[in-house]
Coordinates of C-alpha atoms and ligand atoms in Angstrom, one line a residue:
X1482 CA -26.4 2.1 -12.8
X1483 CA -25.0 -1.2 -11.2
X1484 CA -22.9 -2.2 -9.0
X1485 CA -19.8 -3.8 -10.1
X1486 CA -18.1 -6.7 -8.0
X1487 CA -14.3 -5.4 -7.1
X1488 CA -11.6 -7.9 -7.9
X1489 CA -9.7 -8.6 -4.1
X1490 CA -6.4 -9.3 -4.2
X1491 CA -4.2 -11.6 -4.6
X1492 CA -6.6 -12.6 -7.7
X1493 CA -4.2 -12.9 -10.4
X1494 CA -6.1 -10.5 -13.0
X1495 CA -5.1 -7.2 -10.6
X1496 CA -2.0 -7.9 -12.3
X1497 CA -3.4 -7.3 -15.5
X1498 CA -1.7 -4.1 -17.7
X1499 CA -4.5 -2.2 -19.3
X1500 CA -4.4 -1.0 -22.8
X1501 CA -5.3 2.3 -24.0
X1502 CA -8.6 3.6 -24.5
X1503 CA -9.0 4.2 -28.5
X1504 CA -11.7 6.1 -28.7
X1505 CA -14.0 7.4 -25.9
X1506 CA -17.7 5.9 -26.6
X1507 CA -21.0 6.0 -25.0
X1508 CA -19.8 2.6 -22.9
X1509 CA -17.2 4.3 -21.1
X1510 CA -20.0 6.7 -19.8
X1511 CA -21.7 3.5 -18.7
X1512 CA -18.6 2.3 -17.0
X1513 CA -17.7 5.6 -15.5
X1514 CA -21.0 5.9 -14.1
X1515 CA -20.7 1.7 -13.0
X1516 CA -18.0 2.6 -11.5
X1517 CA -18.5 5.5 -9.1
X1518 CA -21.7 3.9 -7.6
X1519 CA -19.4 0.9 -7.0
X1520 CA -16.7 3.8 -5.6
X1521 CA -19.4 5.9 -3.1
X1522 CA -20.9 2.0 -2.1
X1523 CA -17.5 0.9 -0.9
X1524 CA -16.2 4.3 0.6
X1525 CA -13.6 4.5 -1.6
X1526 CA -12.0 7.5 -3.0
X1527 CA -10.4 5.7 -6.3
X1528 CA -11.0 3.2 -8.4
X1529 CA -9.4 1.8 -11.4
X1530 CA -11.0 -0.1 -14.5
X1531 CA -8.6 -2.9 -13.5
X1532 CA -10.2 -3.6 -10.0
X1533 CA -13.3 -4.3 -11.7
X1534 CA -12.1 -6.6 -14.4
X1535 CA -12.1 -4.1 -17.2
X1536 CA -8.9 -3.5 -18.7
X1537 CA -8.6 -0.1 -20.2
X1538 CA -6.6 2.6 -18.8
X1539 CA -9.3 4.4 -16.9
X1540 CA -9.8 5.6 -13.4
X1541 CA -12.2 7.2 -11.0
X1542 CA -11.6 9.6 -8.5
X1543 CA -13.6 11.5 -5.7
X1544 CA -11.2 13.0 -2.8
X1545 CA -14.0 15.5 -1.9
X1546 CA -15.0 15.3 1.8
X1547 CA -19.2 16.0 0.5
X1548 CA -18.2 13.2 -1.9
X1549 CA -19.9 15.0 -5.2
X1550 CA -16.3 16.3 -7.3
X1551 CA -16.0 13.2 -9.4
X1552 CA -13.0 12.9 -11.4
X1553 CA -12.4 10.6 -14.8
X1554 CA -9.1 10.2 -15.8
X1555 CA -8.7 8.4 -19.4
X1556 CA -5.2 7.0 -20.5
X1557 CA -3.8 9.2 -17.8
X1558 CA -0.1 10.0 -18.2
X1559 CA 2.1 11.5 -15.8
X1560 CA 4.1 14.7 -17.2
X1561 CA 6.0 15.8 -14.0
X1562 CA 6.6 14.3 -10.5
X1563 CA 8.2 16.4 -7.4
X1564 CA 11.7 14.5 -6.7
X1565 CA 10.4 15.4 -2.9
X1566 CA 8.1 12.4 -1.7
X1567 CA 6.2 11.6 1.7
X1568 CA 5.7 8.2 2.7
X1569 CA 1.8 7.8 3.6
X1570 CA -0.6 5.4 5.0
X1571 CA -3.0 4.1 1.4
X1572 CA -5.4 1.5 1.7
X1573 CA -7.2 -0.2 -1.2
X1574 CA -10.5 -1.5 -2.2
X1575 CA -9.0 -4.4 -3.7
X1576 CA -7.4 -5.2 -0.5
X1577 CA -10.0 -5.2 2.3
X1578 CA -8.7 -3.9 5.8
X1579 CA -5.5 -3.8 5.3
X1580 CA -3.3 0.2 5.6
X1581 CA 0.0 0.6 5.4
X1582 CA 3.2 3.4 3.8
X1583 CA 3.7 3.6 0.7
X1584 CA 6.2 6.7 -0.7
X1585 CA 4.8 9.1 -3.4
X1586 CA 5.6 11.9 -4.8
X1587 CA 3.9 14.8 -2.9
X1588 CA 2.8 16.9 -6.4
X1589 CA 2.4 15.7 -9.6
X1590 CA 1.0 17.1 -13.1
X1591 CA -0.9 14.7 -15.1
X1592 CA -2.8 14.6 -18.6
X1593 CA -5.7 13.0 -19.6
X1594 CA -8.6 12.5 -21.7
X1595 CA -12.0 13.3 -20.1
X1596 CA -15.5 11.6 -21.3
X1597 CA -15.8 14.1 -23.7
X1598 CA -12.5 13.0 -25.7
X1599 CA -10.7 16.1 -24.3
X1600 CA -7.1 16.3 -23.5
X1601 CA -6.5 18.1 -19.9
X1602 CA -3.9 18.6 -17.7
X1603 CA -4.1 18.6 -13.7
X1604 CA -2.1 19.7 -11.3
X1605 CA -2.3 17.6 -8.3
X1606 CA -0.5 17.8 -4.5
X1607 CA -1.6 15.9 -0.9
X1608 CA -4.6 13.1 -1.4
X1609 CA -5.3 13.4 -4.8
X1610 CA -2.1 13.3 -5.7
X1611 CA -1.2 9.9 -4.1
X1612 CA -4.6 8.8 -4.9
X1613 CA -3.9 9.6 -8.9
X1614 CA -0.4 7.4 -8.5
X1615 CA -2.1 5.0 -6.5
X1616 CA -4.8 4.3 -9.2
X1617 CA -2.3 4.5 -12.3
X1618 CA -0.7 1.8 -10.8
X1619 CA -3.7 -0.6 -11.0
X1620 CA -4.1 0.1 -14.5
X1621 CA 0.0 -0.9 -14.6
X1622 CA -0.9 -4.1 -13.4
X1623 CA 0.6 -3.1 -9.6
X1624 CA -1.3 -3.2 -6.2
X1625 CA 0.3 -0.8 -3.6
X1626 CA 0.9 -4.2 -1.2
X1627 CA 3.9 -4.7 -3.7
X1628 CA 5.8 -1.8 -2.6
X1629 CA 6.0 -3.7 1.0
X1630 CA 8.4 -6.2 2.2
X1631 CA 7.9 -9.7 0.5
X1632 CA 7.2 -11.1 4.3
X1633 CA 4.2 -8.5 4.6
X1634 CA 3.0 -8.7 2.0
X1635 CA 2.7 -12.8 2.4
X1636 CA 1.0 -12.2 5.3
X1637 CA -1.4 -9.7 3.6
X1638 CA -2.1 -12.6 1.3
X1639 CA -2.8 -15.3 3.0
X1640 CA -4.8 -13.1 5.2
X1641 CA -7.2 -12.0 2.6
X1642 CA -7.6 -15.4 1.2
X1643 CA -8.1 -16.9 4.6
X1644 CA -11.0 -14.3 5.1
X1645 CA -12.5 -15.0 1.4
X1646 CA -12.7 -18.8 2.3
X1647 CA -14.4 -18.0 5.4
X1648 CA -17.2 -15.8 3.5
X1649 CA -17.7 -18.6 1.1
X1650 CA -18.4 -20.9 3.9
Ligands
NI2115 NI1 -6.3 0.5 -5.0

């Protein structure tokens, strides 16, 4: 397994709108399993393909508090959405630090491919739920900081580039 460097916003290629996975082939094991070392390192509880510069629609998921139910979601489409929504705090591996309200639907059902190539449906509600939406929208090209004012999310940005510069110093 290795540990795959996590793009930080506002690097342009988070912006990036994955394409479909054609076929599910031994690789995607590889990146699957790539990816939720890189997941459990960072203390994450999602991650899309997108955040590590791979741009399929893929995602990983672990909202377990023993952190050993790992989820893969391949070309995951949403197929029902509660109208009711909650706005909750998300953070974001791509964007170090910073927490703030985003609204989501509170239940959702969604379909996707597994690493086997088989099509299943979930039925999702509370943290997996807005950690599903959260992660679809990487692979849409969108990082949750978007939803926020355009003055936040400014700051957000110069923020995280300030701190990069400083690391590279
Ligand atoms: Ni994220």
């Amino acid at each position: 397994m290795t540990q795959l460097t996590i793009l930080r916003y506002p690097d342009p290629r988070l912006h990036t709108v994955a394409r479909p996975v054609a076929a599910v082939e031994a690789r995607h094991s590889q990146l699957v399993s790539d990816m939720l070392e890189t997941m459990y390192e960072a203390s994450g509880i999602g991650l899309a393909a997108t955040q590590v510069d791979v741009h399929e629609r893929l995602i990983v998921i672990d909202v377990s508090e023993k952190r050993d139910e790992p989820m893969v979601l391949i070309n995951p489409e949403i197929l029902w959405a509660s109208e009711e929504t909650r706005l909750g705090e998300e953070g974001c591996l791509s964007v170090p630090g910073i927490y703030d309200g985003v609204e989501r639907a509170i239940s959702i059902k969604v379909q996707a491919l597994n690493l086997d190539g088989q099509l299943q449906t979930h039925e999702a509600e509370g943290m997996l739920a807005v950690c599903i939406q959260h992660e679809m929208d990487h692979l849409s090209g969108k990082v949750f900081v978007e939803y926020l004012s355009p003055l936040k999310r400014n700051r957000i940005k110069t923020k995280l580039i300030k701190q990069k510069k400083d690391e590279e110093r």
